[in-house]
Short mmCIF file of C-alpha atoms and ligand atoms in Angstrom, two decimals:
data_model
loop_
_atom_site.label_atom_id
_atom_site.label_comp_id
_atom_site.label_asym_id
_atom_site.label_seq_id
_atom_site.Cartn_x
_atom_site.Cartn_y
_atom_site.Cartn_z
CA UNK A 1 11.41 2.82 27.88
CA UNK A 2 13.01 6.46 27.73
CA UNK A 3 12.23 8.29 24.54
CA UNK A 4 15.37 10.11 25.05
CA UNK A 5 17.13 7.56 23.36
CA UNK A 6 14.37 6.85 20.56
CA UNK A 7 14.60 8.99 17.19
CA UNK A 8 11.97 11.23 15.53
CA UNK A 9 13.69 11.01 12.32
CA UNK A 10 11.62 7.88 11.25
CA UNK A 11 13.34 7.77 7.20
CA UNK A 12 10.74 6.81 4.52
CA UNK A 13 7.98 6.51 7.17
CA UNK A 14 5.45 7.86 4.95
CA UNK A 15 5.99 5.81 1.86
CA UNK A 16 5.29 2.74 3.86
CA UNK A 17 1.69 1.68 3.94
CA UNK A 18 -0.38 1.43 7.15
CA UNK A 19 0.73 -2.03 8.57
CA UNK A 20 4.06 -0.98 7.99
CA UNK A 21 3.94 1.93 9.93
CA UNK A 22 1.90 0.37 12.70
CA UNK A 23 5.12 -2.24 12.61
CA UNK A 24 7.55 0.48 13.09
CA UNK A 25 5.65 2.18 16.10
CA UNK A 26 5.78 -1.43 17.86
CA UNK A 27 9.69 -2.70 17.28
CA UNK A 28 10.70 0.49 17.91
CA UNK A 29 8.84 0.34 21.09
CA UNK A 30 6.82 3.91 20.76
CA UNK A 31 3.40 1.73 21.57
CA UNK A 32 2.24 -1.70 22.71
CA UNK A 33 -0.14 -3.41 20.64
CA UNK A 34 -2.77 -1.85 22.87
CA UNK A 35 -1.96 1.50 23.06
CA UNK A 36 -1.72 1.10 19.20
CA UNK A 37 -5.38 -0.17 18.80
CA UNK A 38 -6.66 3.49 20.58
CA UNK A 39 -5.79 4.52 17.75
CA UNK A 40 -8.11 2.32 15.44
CA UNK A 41 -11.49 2.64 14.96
CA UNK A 42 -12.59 -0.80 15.57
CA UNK A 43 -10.72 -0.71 19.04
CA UNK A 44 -10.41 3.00 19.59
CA UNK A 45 -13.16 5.07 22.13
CA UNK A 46 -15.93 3.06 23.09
CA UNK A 47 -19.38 4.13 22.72
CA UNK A 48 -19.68 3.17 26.26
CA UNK A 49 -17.16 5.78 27.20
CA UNK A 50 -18.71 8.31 24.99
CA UNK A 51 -21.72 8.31 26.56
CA UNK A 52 -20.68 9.25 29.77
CA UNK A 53 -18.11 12.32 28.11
CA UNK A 54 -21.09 14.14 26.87
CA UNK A 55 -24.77 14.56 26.55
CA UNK A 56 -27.19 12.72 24.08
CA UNK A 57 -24.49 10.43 22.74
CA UNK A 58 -25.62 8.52 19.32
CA UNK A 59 -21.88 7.36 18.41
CA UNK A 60 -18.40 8.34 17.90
CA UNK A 61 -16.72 10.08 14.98
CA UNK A 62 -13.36 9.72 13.90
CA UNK A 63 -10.65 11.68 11.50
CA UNK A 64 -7.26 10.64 10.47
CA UNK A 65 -4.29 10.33 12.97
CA UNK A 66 -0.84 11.03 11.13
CA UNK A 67 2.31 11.46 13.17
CA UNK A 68 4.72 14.71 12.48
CA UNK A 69 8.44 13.44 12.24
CA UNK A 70 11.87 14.52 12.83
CA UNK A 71 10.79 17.03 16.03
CA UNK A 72 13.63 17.68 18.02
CA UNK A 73 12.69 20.39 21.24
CA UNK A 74 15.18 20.99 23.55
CA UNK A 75 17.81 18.44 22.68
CA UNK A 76 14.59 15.74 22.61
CA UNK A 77 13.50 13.70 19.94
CA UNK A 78 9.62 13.69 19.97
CA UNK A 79 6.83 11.98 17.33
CA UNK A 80 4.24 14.43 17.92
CA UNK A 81 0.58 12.81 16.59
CA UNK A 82 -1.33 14.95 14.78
CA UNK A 83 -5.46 14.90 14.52
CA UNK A 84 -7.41 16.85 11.60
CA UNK A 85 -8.53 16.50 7.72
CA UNK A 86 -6.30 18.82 6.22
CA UNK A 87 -3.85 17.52 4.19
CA UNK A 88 -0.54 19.19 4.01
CA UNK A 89 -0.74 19.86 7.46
CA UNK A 90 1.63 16.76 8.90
CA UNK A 91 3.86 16.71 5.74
CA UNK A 92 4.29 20.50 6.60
CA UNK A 93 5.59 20.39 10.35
CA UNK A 94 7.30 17.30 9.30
CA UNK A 95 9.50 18.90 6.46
CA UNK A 96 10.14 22.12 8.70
CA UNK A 97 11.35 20.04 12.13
CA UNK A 98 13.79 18.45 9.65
CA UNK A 99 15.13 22.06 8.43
CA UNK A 100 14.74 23.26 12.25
CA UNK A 101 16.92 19.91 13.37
CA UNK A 102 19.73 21.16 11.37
CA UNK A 103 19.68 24.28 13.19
CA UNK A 104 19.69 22.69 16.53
CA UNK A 105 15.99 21.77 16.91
CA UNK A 106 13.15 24.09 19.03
CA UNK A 107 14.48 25.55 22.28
CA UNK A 108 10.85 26.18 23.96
CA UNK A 109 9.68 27.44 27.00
CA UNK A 110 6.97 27.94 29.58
CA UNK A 111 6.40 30.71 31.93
CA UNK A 112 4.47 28.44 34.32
CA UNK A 113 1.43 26.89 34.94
CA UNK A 114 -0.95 30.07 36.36
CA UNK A 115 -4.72 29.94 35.22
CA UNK A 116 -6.72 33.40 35.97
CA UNK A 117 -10.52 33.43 37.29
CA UNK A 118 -12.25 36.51 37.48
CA UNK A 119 -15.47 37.99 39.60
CA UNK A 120 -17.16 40.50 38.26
CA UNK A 121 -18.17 42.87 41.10
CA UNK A 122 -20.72 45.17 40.43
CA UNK A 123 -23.09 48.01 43.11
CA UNK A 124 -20.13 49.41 44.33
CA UNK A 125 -20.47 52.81 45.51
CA UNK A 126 -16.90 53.49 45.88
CA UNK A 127 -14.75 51.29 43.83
CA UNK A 128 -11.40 52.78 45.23
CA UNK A 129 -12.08 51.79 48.70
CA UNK A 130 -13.51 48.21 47.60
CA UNK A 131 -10.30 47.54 45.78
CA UNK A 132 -8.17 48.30 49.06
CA UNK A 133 -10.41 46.47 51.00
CA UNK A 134 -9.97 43.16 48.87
CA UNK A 135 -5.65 44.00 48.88
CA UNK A 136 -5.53 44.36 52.53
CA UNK A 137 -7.73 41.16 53.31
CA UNK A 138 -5.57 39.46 50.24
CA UNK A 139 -4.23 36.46 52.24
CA UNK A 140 -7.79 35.96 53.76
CA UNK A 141 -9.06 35.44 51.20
CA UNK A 142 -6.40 33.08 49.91
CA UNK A 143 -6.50 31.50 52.99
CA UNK A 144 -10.05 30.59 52.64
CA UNK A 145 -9.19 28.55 50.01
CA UNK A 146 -5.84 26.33 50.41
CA UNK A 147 -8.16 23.82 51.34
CA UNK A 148 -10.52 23.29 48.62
CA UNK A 149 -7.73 21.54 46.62
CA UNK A 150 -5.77 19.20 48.89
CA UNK A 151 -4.50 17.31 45.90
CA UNK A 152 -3.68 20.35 43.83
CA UNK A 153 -2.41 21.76 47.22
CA UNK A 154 -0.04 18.97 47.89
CA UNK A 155 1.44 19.00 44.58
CA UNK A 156 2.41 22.76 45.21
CA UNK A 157 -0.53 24.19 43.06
CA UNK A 158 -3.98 26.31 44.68
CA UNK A 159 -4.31 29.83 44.82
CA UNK A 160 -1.65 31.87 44.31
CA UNK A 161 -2.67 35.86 44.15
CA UNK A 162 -5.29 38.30 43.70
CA UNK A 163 -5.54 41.00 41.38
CA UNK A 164 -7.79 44.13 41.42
CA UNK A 165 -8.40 45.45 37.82
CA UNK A 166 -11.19 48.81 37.55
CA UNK A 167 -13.32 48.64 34.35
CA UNK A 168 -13.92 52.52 34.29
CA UNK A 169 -16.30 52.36 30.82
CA UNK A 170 -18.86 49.65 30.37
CA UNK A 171 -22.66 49.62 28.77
CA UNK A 172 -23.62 49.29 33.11
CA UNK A 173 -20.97 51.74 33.83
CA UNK A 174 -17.91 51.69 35.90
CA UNK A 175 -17.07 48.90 38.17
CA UNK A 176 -14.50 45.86 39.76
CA UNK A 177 -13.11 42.85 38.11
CA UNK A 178 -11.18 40.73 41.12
CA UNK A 179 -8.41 38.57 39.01
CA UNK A 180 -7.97 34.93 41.17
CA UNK A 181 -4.48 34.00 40.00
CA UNK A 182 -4.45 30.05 40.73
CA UNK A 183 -1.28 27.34 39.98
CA UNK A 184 -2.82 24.88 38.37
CA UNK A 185 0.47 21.84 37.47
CA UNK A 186 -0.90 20.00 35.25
CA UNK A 187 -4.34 20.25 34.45
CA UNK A 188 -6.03 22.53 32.04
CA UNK A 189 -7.03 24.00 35.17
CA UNK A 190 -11.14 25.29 34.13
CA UNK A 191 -13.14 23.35 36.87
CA UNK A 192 -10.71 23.82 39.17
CA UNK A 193 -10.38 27.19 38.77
CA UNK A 194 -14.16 27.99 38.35
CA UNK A 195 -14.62 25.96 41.40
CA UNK A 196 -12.54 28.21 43.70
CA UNK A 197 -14.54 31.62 41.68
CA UNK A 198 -17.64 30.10 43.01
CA UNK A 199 -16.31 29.52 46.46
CA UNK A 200 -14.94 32.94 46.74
CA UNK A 201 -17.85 34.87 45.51
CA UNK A 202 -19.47 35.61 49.26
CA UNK A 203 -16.56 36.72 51.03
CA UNK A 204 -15.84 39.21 48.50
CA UNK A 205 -19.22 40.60 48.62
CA UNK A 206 -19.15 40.71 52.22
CA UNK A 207 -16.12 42.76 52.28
CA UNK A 208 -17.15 45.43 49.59
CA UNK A 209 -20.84 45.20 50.21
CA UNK A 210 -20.84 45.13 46.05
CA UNK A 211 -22.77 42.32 44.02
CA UNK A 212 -20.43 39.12 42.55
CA UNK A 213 -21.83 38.89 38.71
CA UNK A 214 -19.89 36.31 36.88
CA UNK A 215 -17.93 33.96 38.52
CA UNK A 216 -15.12 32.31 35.42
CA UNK A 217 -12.07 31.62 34.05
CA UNK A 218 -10.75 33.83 31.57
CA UNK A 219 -9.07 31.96 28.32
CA UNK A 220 -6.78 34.71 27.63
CA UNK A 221 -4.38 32.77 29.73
CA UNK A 222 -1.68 35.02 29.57
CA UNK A 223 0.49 34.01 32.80
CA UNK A 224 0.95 30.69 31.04
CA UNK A 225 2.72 31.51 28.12
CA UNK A 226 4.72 29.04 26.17
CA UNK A 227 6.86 29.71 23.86
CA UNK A 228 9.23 28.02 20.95
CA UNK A 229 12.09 29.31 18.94
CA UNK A 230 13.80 28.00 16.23
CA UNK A 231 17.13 29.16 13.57
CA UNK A 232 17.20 27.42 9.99
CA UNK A 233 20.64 27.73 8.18
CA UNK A 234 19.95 30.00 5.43
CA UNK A 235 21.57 27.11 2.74
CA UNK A 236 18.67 24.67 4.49
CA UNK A 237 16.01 26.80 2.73
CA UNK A 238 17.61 26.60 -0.73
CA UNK A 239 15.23 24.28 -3.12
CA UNK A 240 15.24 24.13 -6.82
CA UNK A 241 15.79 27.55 -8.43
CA UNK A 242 15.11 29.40 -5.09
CA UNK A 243 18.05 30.78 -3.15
CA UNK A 244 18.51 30.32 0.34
CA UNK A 245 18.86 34.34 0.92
CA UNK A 246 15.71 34.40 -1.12
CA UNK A 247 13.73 32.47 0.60
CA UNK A 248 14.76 33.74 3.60
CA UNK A 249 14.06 37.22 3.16
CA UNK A 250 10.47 36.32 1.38
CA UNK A 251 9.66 34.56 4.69
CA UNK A 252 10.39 37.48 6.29
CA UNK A 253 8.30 39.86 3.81
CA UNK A 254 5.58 37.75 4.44
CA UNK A 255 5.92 37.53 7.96
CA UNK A 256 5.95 41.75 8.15
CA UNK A 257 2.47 41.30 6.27
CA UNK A 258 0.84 39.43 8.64
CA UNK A 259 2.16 41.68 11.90
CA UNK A 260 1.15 45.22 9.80
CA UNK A 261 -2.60 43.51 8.40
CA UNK A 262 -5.04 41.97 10.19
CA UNK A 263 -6.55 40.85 7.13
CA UNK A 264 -3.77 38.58 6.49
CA UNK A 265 -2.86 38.09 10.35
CA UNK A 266 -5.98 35.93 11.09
CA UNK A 267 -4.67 33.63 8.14
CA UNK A 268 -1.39 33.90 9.16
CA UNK A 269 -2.52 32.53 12.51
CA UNK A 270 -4.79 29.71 10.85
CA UNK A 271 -1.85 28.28 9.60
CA UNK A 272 0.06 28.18 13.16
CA UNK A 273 -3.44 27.10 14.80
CA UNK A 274 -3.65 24.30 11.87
CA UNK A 275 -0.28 22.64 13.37
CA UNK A 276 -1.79 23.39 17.37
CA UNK A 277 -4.98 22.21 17.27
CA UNK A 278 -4.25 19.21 15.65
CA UNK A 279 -1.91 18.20 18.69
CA UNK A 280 -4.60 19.79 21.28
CA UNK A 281 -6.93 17.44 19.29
CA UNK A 282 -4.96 14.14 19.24
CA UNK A 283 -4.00 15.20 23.41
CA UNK A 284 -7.86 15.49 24.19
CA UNK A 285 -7.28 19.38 25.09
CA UNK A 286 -10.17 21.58 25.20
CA UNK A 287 -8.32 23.63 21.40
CA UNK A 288 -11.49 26.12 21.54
CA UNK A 289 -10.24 27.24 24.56
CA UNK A 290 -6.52 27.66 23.23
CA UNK A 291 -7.83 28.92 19.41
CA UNK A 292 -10.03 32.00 21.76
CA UNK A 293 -6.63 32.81 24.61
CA UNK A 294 -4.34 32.89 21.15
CA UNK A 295 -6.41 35.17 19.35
CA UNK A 296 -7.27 37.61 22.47
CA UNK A 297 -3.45 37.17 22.85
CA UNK A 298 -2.52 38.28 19.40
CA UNK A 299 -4.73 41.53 20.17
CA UNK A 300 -2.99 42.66 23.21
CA UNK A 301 -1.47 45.95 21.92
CA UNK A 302 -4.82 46.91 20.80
CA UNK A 303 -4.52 45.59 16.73
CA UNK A 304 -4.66 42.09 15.51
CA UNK A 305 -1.24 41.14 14.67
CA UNK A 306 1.02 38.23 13.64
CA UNK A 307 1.65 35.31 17.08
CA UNK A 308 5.01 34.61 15.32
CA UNK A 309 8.14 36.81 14.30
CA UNK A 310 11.12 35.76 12.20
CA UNK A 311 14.52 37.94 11.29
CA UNK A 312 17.34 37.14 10.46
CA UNK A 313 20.10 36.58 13.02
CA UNK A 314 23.80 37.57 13.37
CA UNK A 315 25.00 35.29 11.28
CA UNK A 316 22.57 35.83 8.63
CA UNK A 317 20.09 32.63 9.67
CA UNK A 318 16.53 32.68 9.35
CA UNK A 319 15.55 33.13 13.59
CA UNK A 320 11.54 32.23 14.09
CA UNK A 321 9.67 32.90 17.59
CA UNK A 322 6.36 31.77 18.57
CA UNK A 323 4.62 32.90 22.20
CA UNK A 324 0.72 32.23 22.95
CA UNK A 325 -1.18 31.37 26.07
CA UNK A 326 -1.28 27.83 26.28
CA UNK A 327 -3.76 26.12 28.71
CA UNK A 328 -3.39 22.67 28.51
CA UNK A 329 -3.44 19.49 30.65
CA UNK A 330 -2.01 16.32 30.83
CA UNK A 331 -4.35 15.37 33.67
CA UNK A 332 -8.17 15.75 34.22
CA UNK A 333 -10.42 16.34 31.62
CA UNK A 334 -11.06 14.08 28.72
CA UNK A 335 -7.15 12.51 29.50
CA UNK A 336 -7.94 9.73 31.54
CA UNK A 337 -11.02 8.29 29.86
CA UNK A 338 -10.06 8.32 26.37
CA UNK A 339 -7.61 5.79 25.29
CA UNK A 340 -6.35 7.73 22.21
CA UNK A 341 -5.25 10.29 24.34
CA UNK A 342 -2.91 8.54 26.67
CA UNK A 343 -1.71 6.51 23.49
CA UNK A 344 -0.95 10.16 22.12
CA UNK A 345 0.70 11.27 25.34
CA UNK A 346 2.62 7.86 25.33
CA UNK A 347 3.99 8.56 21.61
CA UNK A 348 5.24 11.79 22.91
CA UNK A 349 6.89 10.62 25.98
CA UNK A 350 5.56 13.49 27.64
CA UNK A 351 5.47 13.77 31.41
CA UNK A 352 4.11 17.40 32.51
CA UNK A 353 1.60 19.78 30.43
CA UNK A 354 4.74 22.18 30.41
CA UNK A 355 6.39 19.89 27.80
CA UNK A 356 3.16 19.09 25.93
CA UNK A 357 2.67 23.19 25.80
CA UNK A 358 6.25 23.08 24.34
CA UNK A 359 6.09 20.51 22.16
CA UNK A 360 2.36 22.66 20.65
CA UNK A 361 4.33 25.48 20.68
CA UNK A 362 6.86 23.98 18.23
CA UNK A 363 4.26 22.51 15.97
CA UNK A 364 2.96 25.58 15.52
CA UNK A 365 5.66 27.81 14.61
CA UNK A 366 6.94 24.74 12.73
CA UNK A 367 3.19 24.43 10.69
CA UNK A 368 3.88 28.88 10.25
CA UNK A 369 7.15 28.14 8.26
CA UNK A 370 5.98 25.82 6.12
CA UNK A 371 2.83 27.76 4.77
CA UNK A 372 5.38 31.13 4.53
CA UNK A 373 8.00 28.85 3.07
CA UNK A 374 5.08 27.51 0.34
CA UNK A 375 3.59 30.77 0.01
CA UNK A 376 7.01 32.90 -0.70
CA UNK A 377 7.73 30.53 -3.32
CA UNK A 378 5.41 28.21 -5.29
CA UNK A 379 2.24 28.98 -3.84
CA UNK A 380 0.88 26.91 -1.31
CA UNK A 381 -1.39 24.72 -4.06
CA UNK A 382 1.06 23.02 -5.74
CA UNK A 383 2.39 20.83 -2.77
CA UNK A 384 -1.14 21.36 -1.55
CA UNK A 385 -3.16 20.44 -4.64
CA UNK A 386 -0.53 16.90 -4.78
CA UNK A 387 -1.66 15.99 -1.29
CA UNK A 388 -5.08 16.20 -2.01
CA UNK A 389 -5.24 14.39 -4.99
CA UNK A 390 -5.86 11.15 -2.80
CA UNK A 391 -8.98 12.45 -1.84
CA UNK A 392 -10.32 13.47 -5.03
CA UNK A 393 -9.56 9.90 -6.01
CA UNK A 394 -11.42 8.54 -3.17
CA UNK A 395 -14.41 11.25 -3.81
CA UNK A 396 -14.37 10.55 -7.47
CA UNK A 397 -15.10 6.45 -6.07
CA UNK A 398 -11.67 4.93 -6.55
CA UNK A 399 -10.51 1.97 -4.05
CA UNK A 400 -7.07 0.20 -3.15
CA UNK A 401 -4.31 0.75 -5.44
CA UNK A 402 -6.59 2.82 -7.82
CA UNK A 403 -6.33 5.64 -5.33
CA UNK A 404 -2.44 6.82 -5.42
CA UNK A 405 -2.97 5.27 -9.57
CA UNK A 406 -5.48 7.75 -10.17
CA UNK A 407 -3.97 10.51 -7.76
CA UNK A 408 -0.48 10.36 -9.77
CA UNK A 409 -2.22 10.78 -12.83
CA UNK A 410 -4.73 13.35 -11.87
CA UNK A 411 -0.94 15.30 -10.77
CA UNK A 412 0.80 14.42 -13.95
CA UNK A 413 -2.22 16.11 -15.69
CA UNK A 414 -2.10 19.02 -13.48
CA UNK A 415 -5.97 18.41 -13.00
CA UNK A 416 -6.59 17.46 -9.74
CA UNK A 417 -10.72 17.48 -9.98
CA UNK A 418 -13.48 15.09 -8.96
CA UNK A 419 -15.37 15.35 -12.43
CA UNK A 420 -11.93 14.83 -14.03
CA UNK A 421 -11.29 11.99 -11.65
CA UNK A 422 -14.73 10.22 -12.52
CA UNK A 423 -14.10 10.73 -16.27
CA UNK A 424 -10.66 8.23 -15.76
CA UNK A 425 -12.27 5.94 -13.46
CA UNK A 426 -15.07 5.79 -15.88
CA UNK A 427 -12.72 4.74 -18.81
CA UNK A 428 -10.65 2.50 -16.92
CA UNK A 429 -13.89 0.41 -15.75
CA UNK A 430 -14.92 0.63 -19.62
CA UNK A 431 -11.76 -0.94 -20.48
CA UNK A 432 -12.00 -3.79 -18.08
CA UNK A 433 -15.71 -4.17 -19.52
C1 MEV B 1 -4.21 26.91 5.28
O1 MEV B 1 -4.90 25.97 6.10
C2 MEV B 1 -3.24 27.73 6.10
C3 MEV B 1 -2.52 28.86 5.35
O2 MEV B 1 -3.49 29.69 4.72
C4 MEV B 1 -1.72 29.63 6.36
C5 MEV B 1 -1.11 30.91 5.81
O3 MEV B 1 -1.65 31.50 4.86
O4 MEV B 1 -0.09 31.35 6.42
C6 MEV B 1 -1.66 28.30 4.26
#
């Protein structure tokens, strides 16, 4: 079934209650009935599967699944399932690909697939000469490769370049850093990668008569960008007594905040990392990997600065842009033994790790919007503070219907707290007494 023709725009999906939704997903043909149950805990990874993912394995642990509606990225309509505890986080993305549809949806981007291992070469006594030594054997050295791959070969990926880079100040002193640029389609690309490092190592220390040190990929994956753009009609961001023009140009204040502070960048960037980890999460992508290439990233002119920018366009619209290094796979790595993660990549309809890097790209200037959006206005705790007035009510020991009961009235009181929560539970089960 294409998902082409299937909507994100999913109307009134969240007031329905779980069975519901799980009813939706299946006549609207998103997931079979199996694909569904990776998703529950009674049928989702087996402990049998755990076990062999990593080392000392006692069990699995779980955290919620929601799905972020109404994403539309270039001209497709995508659910995109979300993994983490926050709340806000899904209603968030959700609200801002519905102001982003009526500006035409995300156009995003990739610059390609290109994963960089480095050597560290060290006991040179000329490093000048070593470098043109490595330059003029370049294809060599390639060459000694294109076979260690044959899969990745055949499917146009392997070693593409080398790149000579001269660390002239260290604690040790001066010395080489030889850049292996490899095409790596559509896996995250690591073992792969620090597979062909290894293999390299003693032909570039035969050439330079230098030592190979480390031997590993570096996350700062910066020759696999992706990017995602987005315009929201200024009228869109209108809500209650708020202007659109005044929302708008608070977005951008607080924008120009984050890009001058790094105080405020790093949360800034929290907030975009919120909406891309949570995908990365739900895809079974290595995020720490991601979280340390987009941070390195956002330090590339030397100061810690915002990932995002928004300004307003010709025609007076809000304009947002979001570029990061994005390192993800659709193949290898945890994909093919965990069932959530092929029921995620099945919601999606995604068929390369450029589109999944597309579609994280748009979550996460999506999930930026909606915390400058909240935070140029109300305040990000009122919206905030509603959403997690569920869990108080489950912390403060309420069950079933009790829970949204207790929630609504924990909002209409304006005090959303567990030892307020307790104190109404407390009276209600002293009036059934
Ligand atoms: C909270 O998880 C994320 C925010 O702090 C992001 C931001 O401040 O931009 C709301």
């Amino acid at each position: 079934m294409s998902h082409k023709k299937q909507t994100s725009r999913l109307k009134g999906f969240y007031q329905l209650d779980l069975e519901e939704r799980h009813q939706e997903l299946l006549e609207r043909g998103y997931l079979t009935p199996e694909e569904l149950g990776a998703f529950l805990p009674e049928s989702g990874l087996p402990l049998e599967t755990a076990d062999h993912m990593i080392e000392n394995v006692v069990g699995v642990f779980s955290l919620p699944l929601g799905i972020a509606l109404n994403f539309q990225i270039n001209g497709v309509d995508r659910l995109v399932p979300m993994v983490l505890e926050e709340p806000s986080v899904v209603a968030g993305a959700s609200f801002m690909a519905r102001l982003a549809r009526e500006g035409g949806g995300f156009s995003a981007s990739c610059t390609g697939s290109i994963m960089i291992g480095q050597l560290q070469i060290l006991d040179l006594k000329d490093l000048s000469l070593a470098r043109d030594q490595i330059l003029a054997h370049k294809e060599d050295l390639l060459g000694g490769l294109e076979d260690l791959d044959p899969i990745l070969r055949d499917l146009g990926g392997g070693p593409k370049d080398l790149e000579v880079r001269e660390i002239p100040h260290s604690a040790i002193g001066p010395f080489l850093v030889l850049h292996l640029l490899m095409d790596v389609r559509d896996a995250m690309g690591a073992n792969v990668v620090n597979t062909a490092c290894e293999f390299l190592a003693p032909a570039v220390e035969e050439l330079t008569g230098g030592r190979v040190h480390l031997r590993i990929l570096s996350n700062l994956a910066d020759r696999r960008l992706a990017s995602a753009r987005c315009t929201i009609p200024t009228q869109s961001l209108a809500f209650e007594e708020y202007s659109g023009e005044g929302v708008r140009d608070g977005i951008i204040e607080a924008w120009a905040f984050a890009d001058a502070d790094p105080y405020r960048a790093a949360t800034h960037n929290k907030g975009i990392m919120n909406g891309i980890d949570a995908v990365l999460l739900a895809t079974g992508n290595d995020w720490r990997a991601v979280e340390a290439g987009a941070h390195a990233y956002a330090a590339r002119y030397g100061f810690y600065r915002s990932l995002s920018t928004w300004a307003v366009d010709r025609e007076g619209n809000l304009q947002g842009e979001l570029e990061l290094p994005l390192a993800v796979g659709t193949v290898g790595g945890a994909t093919r033994v965990h069932p959530g993660v092929n029921a995620a990549l099945k919601l999606m309809g995604v068929e390369s790790a450029s589109q999944l890097a597309e579609i994280v790209a748009s979550v996460g200037l999506a999930q930026n919007l909606a915390a400058l959006r909240a935070l140029a206005t109300d305040g990000i705790q009122r919206g905030h503070m509603r959403l997690h007035a569920r869990q108080v009510a489950v912390t403060a020991g309420a069950a079933g219907d009790l829970v949204n009961k207790l929630a609504a009235l924990l909002i209409e009181e304006n005090e959303i707290r567990v030892d307020r929560a307790r104190e109404i539970l407390g009276t209600w089960q002293e009036g059934k007494e």
